[in-house]
Amino acid sequence: MAGIVIRGGTVVTSSDQFVADVYCEGGVIRAVGKDVEVPAGTQVVDASGQYVLPGGIDAHTHMELPFMGTVSADDFYTGTAAGVAGGTTTIIDFIIPNRNQSLLEARDFWMNNAKKSVADYAFHMAVTWFGDQVKREMEHVYRHDGIQSFKIFMAYTGAIGVDDRELVGVLDTAHALGALVTSHCEHGEAVVALQNRLYERGLTEPRWHAKSRPSYVEGEATNRVIQLARAAGEGRNGHDAHPHEAQPIYIVHLTAKESMDAVYRARAEGQRVLVETCPQYLLLDDSVYDKPDFEGAAYVMSPPIRPKGHQDYLWNALSAGQIQHVATDHCPFRQADQKVAGRHDFRKIPNGAAGIEDRLKLLYTYGVATGRITLQQFVDVTSTQAAKIFNLYPRKGAIQPGSDADLVLYDPRGTGTISAKTHHQNVDRNIFEGFETKGKVATTIVAGRVQWHDGDLRVERGAGRYLKRT
Ligand code: URP
Ligand code: ZN
Ligand code: ZN
């Protein structure tokens, strides 16, 4: 395959910005500089007036996830294709075994499903139960399969959620391996108690989903996992462990002030805690649950969209560099035949929504264009930090010789309006319906090949590669 050169764009990295050409060949960036000389036959893309960004990395997706009696509506093909249309060129999805299922069996299932991806992918391994077998299998996937991050759900009690004994077991095992633990933080038992109390009072509509999972329930679990992470570091070196010896924790989809405060406290003591949030928690408030005709169900996700006030707290944390990654938790369910399972019982509405296609333009519009974050921060939280945290850097998340040729040409002159009518996500609602956006993803290049240009999607089923992390 002939090479490709992107001429005259403004290259933006997490630390820099300069006008340069980017020459790629064999799926890899070969040169970055002024007036780069290229062989005859090289494809030329004019990027003048555009930003050239490292391809977006979404470290939190759920493609074709079996969940709550159904399966999330985007498979690895449609979901990664929608990602490419939105400037995301790498995903990290979650292998989620059933309680008592072998981690290796679940790994095989997810690896097989992911073969249809159009973009590169890696995995986190969720640990949904614990015992000697799980411990051995955690070690196996860490050492042999390049799965270096584990996931625990402190919610979803009775399904994929872990109890405190299991949680401690996972933290200890990950600490011994040197792996990262990512955590969905909500007090599962408290949620079940609140859900049942509300339902028994005849409160069945989508809005009660949010009421059954208040922010303090998330704050408690965030604080708990952070504190228990310290126990995982204790008793290993013959001295009282310092907080920096605790098991590092990455909090997924953080939504609430209480949770951020728990993170600030731990960091002030020297503990390593990383934070991810998602555009919906920055841009929506809980009035979405008041929409009539069951439309609130489209926003049923966990944790829920928060009351006004939390959003600004998160934006402040993001601008101050206290949030490392903005992912999507992309997990779509159709309103017509999936969300409807909870028409008369909010507890049965499949939890999740789509977002992979809109992440970059939302963050650019409401972050960069409003002055809340810089262009460099934009690149950092949508790409570079995720690559660093999850051991994909500098193959991903960078524009430098040797990095994969995954690039986004972002045109700040474009405008758009988000809608389910025009998106590529395989779902009948868009939780950002009607949001105006500034700038647009003009071109997405994956492994040196243009896969999205000017509204034209040219993805290749199965072209994505598994990223074995080392
Ligand atoms: O509601 C959500 N977030 N669904 C996907 C599973 C999870 O908790 O991330
Ligand atoms: Zn979650
Ligand atoms: Zn998730």
Short mmCIF file of C-alpha atoms and ligand atoms in Angstrom, two decimals:
data_model
loop_
_atom_site.label_atom_id
_atom_site.label_comp_id
_atom_site.label_asym_id
_atom_site.label_seq_id
_atom_site.Cartn_x
_atom_site.Cartn_y
_atom_site.Cartn_z
CA MET A 1 0.00 0.00 0.00
CA ALA A 2 1.34 3.43 -0.96
CA GLY A 3 2.04 5.89 1.79
CA ILE A 4 -0.03 8.92 2.72
CA VAL A 5 1.06 12.42 3.62
CA ILE A 6 -1.05 14.96 5.48
CA ARG A 7 0.16 18.36 4.34
CA GLY A 8 0.07 21.68 6.11
CA GLY A 9 -2.18 20.96 9.08
CA THR A 10 -1.62 22.16 12.63
CA VAL A 11 -0.37 19.14 14.50
CA VAL A 12 -1.73 19.17 18.04
CA THR A 13 -0.35 16.91 20.74
CA SER A 14 -0.91 16.83 24.48
CA SER A 15 1.96 19.27 24.89
CA ASP A 16 2.44 21.11 21.62
CA GLN A 17 1.02 22.63 18.47
CA PHE A 18 2.90 23.39 15.24
CA VAL A 19 2.32 23.42 11.49
CA ALA A 20 3.84 20.32 9.89
CA ASP A 21 3.41 17.50 7.40
CA VAL A 22 2.84 13.96 8.67
CA TYR A 23 4.08 11.17 6.41
CA CYS A 24 2.82 7.64 7.06
CA GLU A 25 3.74 4.39 5.40
CA GLY A 26 2.94 0.77 6.28
CA GLY A 27 0.38 1.91 8.86
CA VAL A 28 3.00 3.80 10.86
CA ILE A 29 4.02 7.46 11.10
CA ARG A 30 7.45 7.82 9.46
CA ALA A 31 8.12 11.55 9.55
CA VAL A 32 6.72 14.74 11.06
CA GLY A 33 8.12 18.05 9.86
CA LYS A 34 8.13 20.93 7.40
CA ASP A 35 7.92 20.08 3.69
CA VAL A 36 8.56 16.39 4.23
CA GLU A 37 9.78 14.68 1.05
CA VAL A 38 7.74 11.65 0.07
CA PRO A 39 8.04 8.94 -2.61
CA ALA A 40 6.16 9.31 -5.89
CA GLY A 41 2.67 7.80 -5.68
CA THR A 42 2.12 8.90 -2.07
CA GLN A 43 -1.49 9.91 -1.40
CA VAL A 44 -1.67 13.58 -0.44
CA VAL A 45 -4.29 14.95 1.96
CA ASP A 46 -4.49 18.72 2.32
CA ALA A 47 -5.04 19.63 5.97
CA SER A 48 -4.55 23.38 5.81
CA GLY A 49 -6.73 25.16 8.33
CA GLN A 50 -7.32 21.89 10.19
CA TYR A 51 -5.98 20.38 13.37
CA VAL A 52 -4.16 17.07 13.03
CA LEU A 53 -4.80 15.08 16.21
CA PRO A 54 -3.73 11.63 17.38
CA GLY A 55 -6.66 9.24 16.85
CA GLY A 56 -9.13 9.26 19.71
CA ILE A 57 -8.96 6.47 22.27
CA ASP A 58 -12.13 5.51 24.09
CA ALA A 59 -11.11 3.46 27.12
CA HIS A 60 -14.67 2.56 28.10
CA THR A 61 -16.98 0.83 25.63
CA HIS A 62 -19.39 -2.11 25.70
CA MET A 63 -19.89 -3.52 22.19
CA GLU A 64 -22.43 -6.36 21.92
CA LEU A 65 -22.51 -6.71 25.70
CA PRO A 66 -24.98 -9.28 27.05
CA PHE A 67 -26.59 -7.27 29.85
CA MET A 68 -29.91 -7.11 31.70
CA GLY A 69 -31.55 -9.73 29.51
CA THR A 70 -30.51 -8.23 26.18
CA VAL A 71 -27.38 -7.34 24.20
CA SER A 72 -26.08 -3.82 23.60
CA ALA A 73 -27.11 -2.72 20.13
CA ASP A 74 -23.76 -1.86 18.56
CA ASP A 75 -21.56 -4.83 17.77
CA PHE A 76 -17.82 -4.46 17.34
CA TYR A 77 -18.31 -3.62 13.65
CA THR A 78 -21.04 -0.98 13.89
CA GLY A 79 -19.67 0.45 17.14
CA THR A 80 -16.10 0.91 15.96
CA ALA A 81 -17.37 2.26 12.61
CA ALA A 82 -19.41 4.90 14.46
CA GLY A 83 -16.28 5.61 16.48
CA VAL A 84 -14.27 6.22 13.29
CA ALA A 85 -16.97 8.64 12.05
CA GLY A 86 -16.43 10.52 15.31
CA GLY A 87 -12.62 10.41 15.35
CA THR A 88 -12.11 7.45 17.69
CA THR A 89 -9.60 4.97 16.30
CA THR A 90 -8.96 2.73 19.31
CA ILE A 91 -11.30 1.31 21.91
CA ILE A 92 -10.75 -0.54 25.16
CA ASP A 93 -13.77 -2.74 25.77
CA PHE A 94 -14.62 -4.89 28.78
CA ILE A 95 -14.66 -8.67 28.90
CA ILE A 96 -17.37 -9.38 31.48
CA PRO A 97 -17.66 -13.02 32.59
CA ASN A 98 -20.85 -14.14 34.27
CA ARG A 99 -20.59 -14.87 37.98
CA ASN A 100 -18.84 -18.29 38.28
CA GLN A 101 -17.81 -18.29 34.60
CA SER A 102 -14.15 -18.87 33.72
CA LEU A 103 -12.34 -15.67 32.79
CA LEU A 104 -10.63 -17.56 29.97
CA GLU A 105 -13.91 -18.74 28.51
CA ALA A 106 -15.24 -15.17 28.56
CA ARG A 107 -11.97 -13.96 27.02
CA ASP A 108 -12.47 -16.34 24.07
CA PHE A 109 -16.04 -15.13 23.57
CA TRP A 110 -15.08 -11.44 23.50
CA MET A 111 -11.94 -11.96 21.40
CA ASN A 112 -14.05 -13.74 18.81
CA ASN A 113 -16.74 -11.04 18.77
CA ALA A 114 -14.13 -8.31 18.40
CA LYS A 115 -12.69 -9.77 15.19
CA LYS A 116 -15.19 -7.69 13.20
CA SER A 117 -13.80 -4.37 14.50
CA VAL A 118 -12.74 -1.77 11.97
CA ALA A 119 -10.40 -0.09 14.45
CA ASP A 120 -7.84 -1.43 16.91
CA TYR A 121 -9.03 -2.65 20.29
CA ALA A 122 -7.77 -3.79 23.67
CA PHE A 123 -9.58 -5.24 26.68
CA HIS A 124 -10.03 -4.78 30.39
CA MET A 125 -11.02 -7.97 32.23
CA ALA A 126 -13.95 -7.62 34.60
CA VAL A 127 -13.72 -9.81 37.68
CA THR A 128 -17.26 -10.64 38.79
CA TRP A 129 -16.52 -13.27 41.45
CA PHE A 130 -13.43 -14.42 43.31
CA GLY A 131 -11.63 -17.60 44.37
CA ASP A 132 -8.49 -19.60 43.60
CA GLN A 133 -9.50 -20.21 39.99
CA VAL A 134 -10.13 -16.52 39.38
CA LYS A 135 -6.80 -15.64 40.95
CA ARG A 136 -4.99 -18.05 38.61
CA GLU A 137 -6.92 -16.78 35.60
CA MET A 138 -6.24 -13.13 36.46
CA GLU A 139 -2.55 -14.01 36.44
CA HIS A 140 -2.95 -15.87 33.15
CA VAL A 141 -4.64 -13.05 31.25
CA TYR A 142 -2.21 -10.53 32.69
CA ARG A 143 0.91 -12.50 31.77
CA HIS A 144 -0.15 -14.21 28.54
CA ASP A 145 -2.99 -12.23 26.95
CA GLY A 146 -1.80 -8.67 27.47
CA ILE A 147 -4.83 -7.74 29.56
CA GLN A 148 -3.27 -5.49 32.14
CA SER A 149 -6.29 -3.82 33.69
CA PHE A 150 -9.07 -5.42 35.71
CA LYS A 151 -12.54 -4.09 36.40
CA ILE A 152 -14.82 -4.44 39.36
CA PHE A 153 -18.45 -3.48 39.60
CA MET A 154 -19.44 -2.33 43.07
CA ALA A 155 -23.01 -2.02 41.73
CA TYR A 156 -25.22 -4.63 40.04
CA THR A 157 -25.53 -6.72 43.20
CA GLY A 158 -26.69 -10.27 42.49
CA ALA A 159 -25.41 -10.12 38.91
CA ILE A 160 -21.90 -8.97 37.96
CA GLY A 161 -21.26 -6.93 41.14
CA VAL A 162 -18.68 -8.07 43.70
CA ASP A 163 -19.06 -8.02 47.49
CA ASP A 164 -16.37 -6.61 49.79
CA ARG A 165 -14.61 -9.98 50.26
CA GLU A 166 -14.33 -10.37 46.50
CA LEU A 167 -13.30 -6.76 46.08
CA VAL A 168 -10.43 -7.20 48.54
CA GLY A 169 -9.37 -10.39 46.73
CA VAL A 170 -9.21 -8.61 43.38
CA LEU A 171 -7.26 -5.66 44.81
CA ASP A 172 -4.73 -8.00 46.45
CA THR A 173 -4.25 -10.09 43.33
CA ALA A 174 -3.88 -7.06 41.07
CA HIS A 175 -1.37 -5.54 43.47
CA ALA A 176 0.77 -8.67 43.40
CA LEU A 177 0.71 -8.62 39.60
CA GLY A 178 1.32 -4.88 39.21
CA ALA A 179 -1.96 -4.50 37.31
CA LEU A 180 -4.38 -1.57 37.34
CA VAL A 181 -7.87 -1.93 38.87
CA THR A 182 -10.72 0.04 37.36
CA SER A 183 -13.90 0.38 39.36
CA HIS A 184 -17.58 1.17 38.82
CA CYS A 185 -18.41 2.82 42.12
CA GLU A 186 -21.93 2.62 43.55
CA HIS A 187 -23.01 0.91 46.78
CA GLY A 188 -24.86 -2.04 45.23
CA GLU A 189 -26.87 -3.05 48.31
CA ALA A 190 -28.05 0.50 49.00
CA VAL A 191 -29.18 0.81 45.38
CA VAL A 192 -31.21 -2.41 45.58
CA ALA A 193 -32.87 -1.29 48.83
CA LEU A 194 -33.76 2.11 47.36
CA GLN A 195 -34.98 0.62 44.08
CA ASN A 196 -37.31 -1.79 45.86
CA ARG A 197 -38.66 0.83 48.26
CA LEU A 198 -39.50 3.19 45.40
CA TYR A 199 -41.00 0.48 43.24
CA GLU A 200 -43.17 -0.84 46.08
CA ARG A 201 -44.56 2.68 46.50
CA GLY A 202 -45.75 2.50 42.86
CA LEU A 203 -42.95 4.71 41.54
CA THR A 204 -42.10 2.92 38.33
CA GLU A 205 -41.02 5.58 35.80
CA PRO A 206 -37.50 6.21 34.46
CA ARG A 207 -36.93 9.19 36.78
CA TRP A 208 -36.90 6.83 39.77
CA HIS A 209 -33.84 5.14 38.38
CA ALA A 210 -31.90 8.31 39.19
CA LYS A 211 -33.54 8.68 42.61
CA SER A 212 -32.52 5.13 43.51
CA ARG A 213 -28.83 5.86 42.86
CA PRO A 214 -28.08 9.22 44.53
CA SER A 215 -24.64 10.79 44.35
CA TYR A 216 -23.75 9.84 47.92
CA VAL A 217 -24.11 6.17 47.00
CA GLU A 218 -21.41 6.73 44.38
CA GLY A 219 -19.32 8.84 46.76
CA GLU A 220 -19.37 6.11 49.40
CA ALA A 221 -18.20 3.41 46.99
CA THR A 222 -15.54 5.65 45.46
CA ASN A 223 -14.16 6.36 48.90
CA ARG A 224 -14.40 2.67 49.91
CA VAL A 225 -12.44 1.30 46.96
CA ILE A 226 -9.82 3.99 47.41
CA GLN A 227 -9.42 3.17 51.12
CA LEU A 228 -9.39 -0.59 50.56
CA ALA A 229 -6.72 -0.11 47.91
CA ARG A 230 -4.44 0.89 50.76
CA ALA A 231 -4.99 -2.45 52.49
CA ALA A 232 -3.73 -4.14 49.30
CA GLY A 233 -0.39 -2.38 49.74
CA GLU A 234 -0.06 -3.22 53.43
CA GLY A 235 2.22 -5.90 54.91
CA ARG A 236 4.33 -6.45 51.82
CA ASN A 237 7.54 -4.57 52.63
CA GLY A 238 8.00 -5.00 56.39
CA HIS A 239 6.94 -1.43 57.19
CA ASP A 240 3.70 0.51 57.45
CA ALA A 241 2.71 1.11 53.85
CA HIS A 242 2.66 4.67 52.57
CA PRO A 243 -0.44 5.62 50.56
CA HIS A 244 1.69 5.64 47.39
CA GLU A 245 2.13 1.87 47.86
CA ALA A 246 -1.63 1.32 47.64
CA GLN A 247 -3.13 -0.52 44.68
CA PRO A 248 -3.60 2.13 41.94
CA ILE A 249 -7.27 2.67 41.16
CA TYR A 250 -8.91 4.08 38.04
CA ILE A 251 -12.46 5.27 38.73
CA VAL A 252 -14.64 4.76 35.66
CA HIS A 253 -17.47 7.11 34.71
CA LEU A 254 -17.17 9.38 37.76
CA THR A 255 -20.21 11.67 37.95
CA ALA A 256 -20.44 13.25 41.38
CA LYS A 257 -18.93 15.91 43.60
CA GLU A 258 -18.74 13.46 46.52
CA SER A 259 -16.65 11.08 44.41
CA MET A 260 -14.31 13.78 43.19
CA ASP A 261 -13.81 14.90 46.79
CA ALA A 262 -12.82 11.36 47.82
CA VAL A 263 -10.27 11.39 45.00
CA TYR A 264 -8.89 14.78 46.07
CA ARG A 265 -8.45 13.57 49.65
CA ALA A 266 -6.59 10.44 48.56
CA ARG A 267 -4.36 12.34 46.15
CA ALA A 268 -3.49 14.85 48.85
CA GLU A 269 -2.12 11.94 50.87
CA GLY A 270 -0.06 10.64 47.96
CA GLN A 271 -2.30 7.86 46.66
CA ARG A 272 -2.47 7.10 42.93
CA VAL A 273 -6.08 7.45 41.83
CA LEU A 274 -7.04 8.09 38.20
CA VAL A 275 -10.38 9.46 37.06
CA GLU A 276 -12.52 9.01 33.97
CA THR A 277 -15.74 10.82 33.25
CA CYS A 278 -18.00 10.93 30.17
CA PRO A 279 -19.59 13.76 28.11
CA GLN A 280 -23.10 12.96 29.40
CA TYR A 281 -22.02 13.72 32.97
CA LEU A 282 -20.49 17.02 31.89
CA LEU A 283 -23.32 18.16 29.63
CA LEU A 284 -26.65 16.79 30.86
CA ASP A 285 -28.57 17.22 34.10
CA ASP A 286 -31.27 15.08 35.67
CA SER A 287 -34.13 17.07 34.10
CA VAL A 288 -33.72 14.61 31.20
CA TYR A 289 -35.61 12.08 33.29
CA ASP A 290 -38.72 14.29 33.25
CA LYS A 291 -39.25 13.84 29.52
CA PRO A 292 -42.76 12.49 28.80
CA ASP A 293 -43.73 9.21 27.13
CA PHE A 294 -40.98 7.07 28.54
CA GLU A 295 -38.34 9.17 26.70
CA GLY A 296 -36.44 9.45 29.98
CA ALA A 297 -35.53 5.78 29.54
CA ALA A 298 -32.99 6.74 26.88
CA TYR A 299 -30.97 8.35 29.69
CA VAL A 300 -31.16 5.41 32.08
CA MET A 301 -27.57 4.53 32.76
CA SER A 302 -25.51 3.88 35.85
CA PRO A 303 -24.47 6.03 37.52
CA PRO A 304 -27.37 8.25 36.45
CA ILE A 305 -27.26 11.78 35.08
CA ARG A 306 -26.87 14.09 38.09
CA PRO A 307 -28.76 17.15 39.35
CA LYS A 308 -27.41 20.58 38.36
CA GLY A 309 -24.19 21.51 40.14
CA HIS A 310 -22.24 18.31 39.64
CA GLN A 311 -21.50 19.19 36.01
CA ASP A 312 -19.62 22.39 36.84
CA TYR A 313 -17.71 20.57 39.55
CA LEU A 314 -16.56 18.04 36.93
CA TRP A 315 -15.69 20.74 34.39
CA ASN A 316 -13.56 22.47 37.02
CA ALA A 317 -11.81 19.20 37.78
CA LEU A 318 -11.24 18.62 34.08
CA SER A 319 -9.77 22.09 33.48
CA ALA A 320 -7.54 21.69 36.53
CA GLY A 321 -6.11 18.44 35.14
CA GLN A 322 -7.76 16.33 37.86
CA ILE A 323 -9.63 14.12 35.38
CA GLN A 324 -7.37 12.02 33.20
CA HIS A 325 -9.72 10.65 30.57
CA VAL A 326 -13.07 11.41 29.01
CA ALA A 327 -14.48 8.12 27.71
CA THR A 328 -18.06 7.36 26.67
CA ASP A 329 -19.25 4.16 28.39
CA HIS A 330 -20.79 3.50 24.96
CA CYS A 331 -23.49 0.89 25.66
CA PRO A 332 -26.54 1.54 23.47
CA PHE A 333 -29.98 -0.01 23.83
CA ARG A 334 -32.84 0.74 21.44
CA GLN A 335 -35.86 2.47 22.91
CA ALA A 336 -38.30 0.54 20.70
CA ASP A 337 -37.49 -3.04 21.66
CA GLN A 338 -34.89 -2.96 24.46
CA LYS A 339 -35.49 -0.07 26.88
CA VAL A 340 -39.19 -0.89 26.67
CA ALA A 341 -38.58 -3.94 28.89
CA GLY A 342 -38.78 -1.48 31.78
CA ARG A 343 -41.93 0.35 30.63
CA HIS A 344 -43.65 -0.43 33.94
CA ASP A 345 -40.61 -1.01 36.15
CA PHE A 346 -37.56 1.29 35.98
CA ARG A 347 -35.45 -1.52 37.50
CA LYS A 348 -35.76 -3.46 34.23
CA ILE A 349 -34.71 -0.72 31.82
CA PRO A 350 -31.37 -1.83 30.30
CA ASN A 351 -28.73 0.56 31.64
CA GLY A 352 -26.66 2.37 29.05
CA ALA A 353 -26.55 4.77 26.09
CA ALA A 354 -24.52 5.49 22.97
CA GLY A 355 -21.84 8.14 22.73
CA ILE A 356 -18.75 6.97 20.86
CA GLU A 357 -19.53 9.05 17.76
CA ASP A 358 -20.04 12.35 19.53
CA ARG A 359 -17.27 12.48 22.14
CA LEU A 360 -14.68 14.54 20.26
CA LYS A 361 -17.01 17.14 18.83
CA LEU A 362 -18.81 17.59 22.15
CA LEU A 363 -15.60 18.06 24.06
CA TYR A 364 -14.23 20.42 21.45
CA THR A 365 -17.43 22.49 21.36
CA TYR A 366 -18.19 22.68 25.06
CA GLY A 367 -14.60 22.38 26.31
CA VAL A 368 -12.14 23.98 23.88
CA ALA A 369 -14.41 26.48 22.14
CA THR A 370 -15.74 27.78 25.47
CA GLY A 371 -12.21 28.11 26.86
CA ARG A 372 -12.67 25.55 29.63
CA ILE A 373 -9.85 23.37 28.37
CA THR A 374 -6.98 23.96 25.96
CA LEU A 375 -6.44 22.12 22.70
CA GLN A 376 -3.59 20.24 24.38
CA GLN A 377 -5.86 19.14 27.22
CA PHE A 378 -8.44 18.08 24.64
CA VAL A 379 -5.88 15.76 23.03
CA ASP A 380 -4.67 14.59 26.42
CA VAL A 381 -8.08 13.56 27.79
CA THR A 382 -9.41 12.07 24.58
CA SER A 383 -6.27 10.17 23.57
CA THR A 384 -2.81 10.53 25.09
CA GLN A 385 -3.59 9.91 28.77
CA ALA A 386 -5.59 6.79 28.02
CA ALA A 387 -2.66 5.46 25.99
CA LYS A 388 -0.29 6.16 28.86
CA ILE A 389 -2.51 4.79 31.61
CA PHE A 390 -3.32 1.58 29.73
CA ASN A 391 0.17 0.90 28.32
CA LEU A 392 -0.53 1.72 24.70
CA TYR A 393 1.81 4.73 24.50
CA PRO A 394 3.56 5.77 22.26
CA ARG A 395 2.11 3.30 19.77
CA LYS A 396 -1.18 5.12 20.36
CA GLY A 397 -1.89 8.64 21.60
CA ALA A 398 1.10 10.28 19.91
CA ILE A 399 2.08 11.89 16.60
CA GLN A 400 5.70 10.92 16.22
CA PRO A 401 7.78 8.60 14.05
CA GLY A 402 7.06 4.99 15.01
CA SER A 403 3.52 5.61 16.31
CA ASP A 404 0.56 4.01 14.57
CA ALA A 405 -0.81 6.15 11.75
CA ASP A 406 -4.14 6.84 13.48
CA LEU A 407 -4.97 10.48 12.87
CA VAL A 408 -7.93 12.81 13.00
CA LEU A 409 -8.23 15.93 10.90
CA TYR A 410 -10.47 18.23 12.89
CA ASP A 411 -11.81 21.23 11.01
CA PRO A 412 -12.64 24.03 13.46
CA ARG A 413 -14.67 25.84 10.77
CA GLY A 414 -17.33 23.13 10.57
CA THR A 415 -20.63 23.11 12.43
CA GLY A 416 -23.22 20.46 13.05
CA THR A 417 -26.24 19.31 15.01
CA ILE A 418 -26.25 15.93 16.67
CA SER A 419 -29.17 13.67 15.83
CA ALA A 420 -30.17 10.01 15.85
CA LYS A 421 -31.42 10.64 12.31
CA THR A 422 -27.87 11.13 11.03
CA HIS A 423 -25.60 9.27 13.45
CA HIS A 424 -24.00 5.92 12.62
CA GLN A 425 -24.62 4.35 16.03
CA ASN A 426 -27.02 1.44 15.79
CA VAL A 427 -29.65 2.93 18.06
CA ASP A 428 -32.85 4.92 17.70
CA ARG A 429 -32.07 7.68 20.20
CA ASN A 430 -29.19 10.06 20.75
CA ILE A 431 -28.89 11.45 24.27
CA PHE A 432 -27.34 14.60 22.77
CA GLU A 433 -30.16 15.08 20.25
CA GLY A 434 -30.20 18.70 19.04
CA PHE A 435 -26.83 19.66 20.53
CA GLU A 436 -25.07 22.16 18.26
CA THR A 437 -21.42 21.41 17.63
CA LYS A 438 -18.51 23.56 16.50
CA GLY A 439 -15.87 22.04 14.28
CA LYS A 440 -16.14 18.63 12.72
CA VAL A 441 -14.20 15.45 12.25
CA ALA A 442 -13.32 16.02 8.59
CA THR A 443 -11.12 12.97 8.07
CA THR A 444 -10.21 9.92 10.16
CA ILE A 445 -7.17 7.89 9.19
CA VAL A 446 -6.78 4.45 10.74
CA ALA A 447 -3.52 2.55 10.30
CA GLY A 448 -2.57 4.87 7.43
CA ARG A 449 -5.83 4.48 5.51
CA VAL A 450 -8.56 7.13 5.16
CA GLN A 451 -11.67 5.56 6.66
CA TRP A 452 -13.83 8.64 7.05
CA HIS A 453 -13.76 11.71 4.84
CA ASP A 454 -16.31 14.45 4.38
CA GLY A 455 -19.20 12.36 5.64
CA ASP A 456 -18.19 9.28 3.71
CA LEU A 457 -17.49 6.16 5.82
CA ARG A 458 -15.07 3.71 4.17
CA VAL A 459 -14.35 1.27 6.96
CA GLU A 460 -13.18 -2.27 6.49
CA ARG A 461 -14.80 -4.99 8.57
CA GLY A 462 -12.15 -6.95 10.46
CA ALA A 463 -9.29 -4.51 9.78
CA GLY A 464 -8.94 -3.73 13.49
CA ARG A 465 -6.16 -5.47 15.42
CA TYR A 466 -6.06 -6.73 18.97
CA LEU A 467 -3.65 -4.68 21.06
CA LYS A 468 -1.79 -7.03 23.37
CA ARG A 469 -0.42 -4.84 26.10
CA THR A 470 3.03 -5.45 27.54
O1 URP B 1 -25.36 2.12 32.45
C1 URP B 1 -24.27 1.69 32.13
N1 URP B 1 -23.22 2.38 32.47
N2 URP B 1 -24.19 0.55 31.41
C2 URP B 1 -23.02 -0.13 31.03
C3 URP B 1 -22.43 -0.92 32.15
C4 URP B 1 -21.65 -0.05 33.08
O2 URP B 1 -21.99 0.04 34.24
O3 URP B 1 -20.66 0.54 32.67
ZN ZN B 2 -20.27 1.02 34.94
ZN ZN B 3 -19.40 0.77 31.39
#
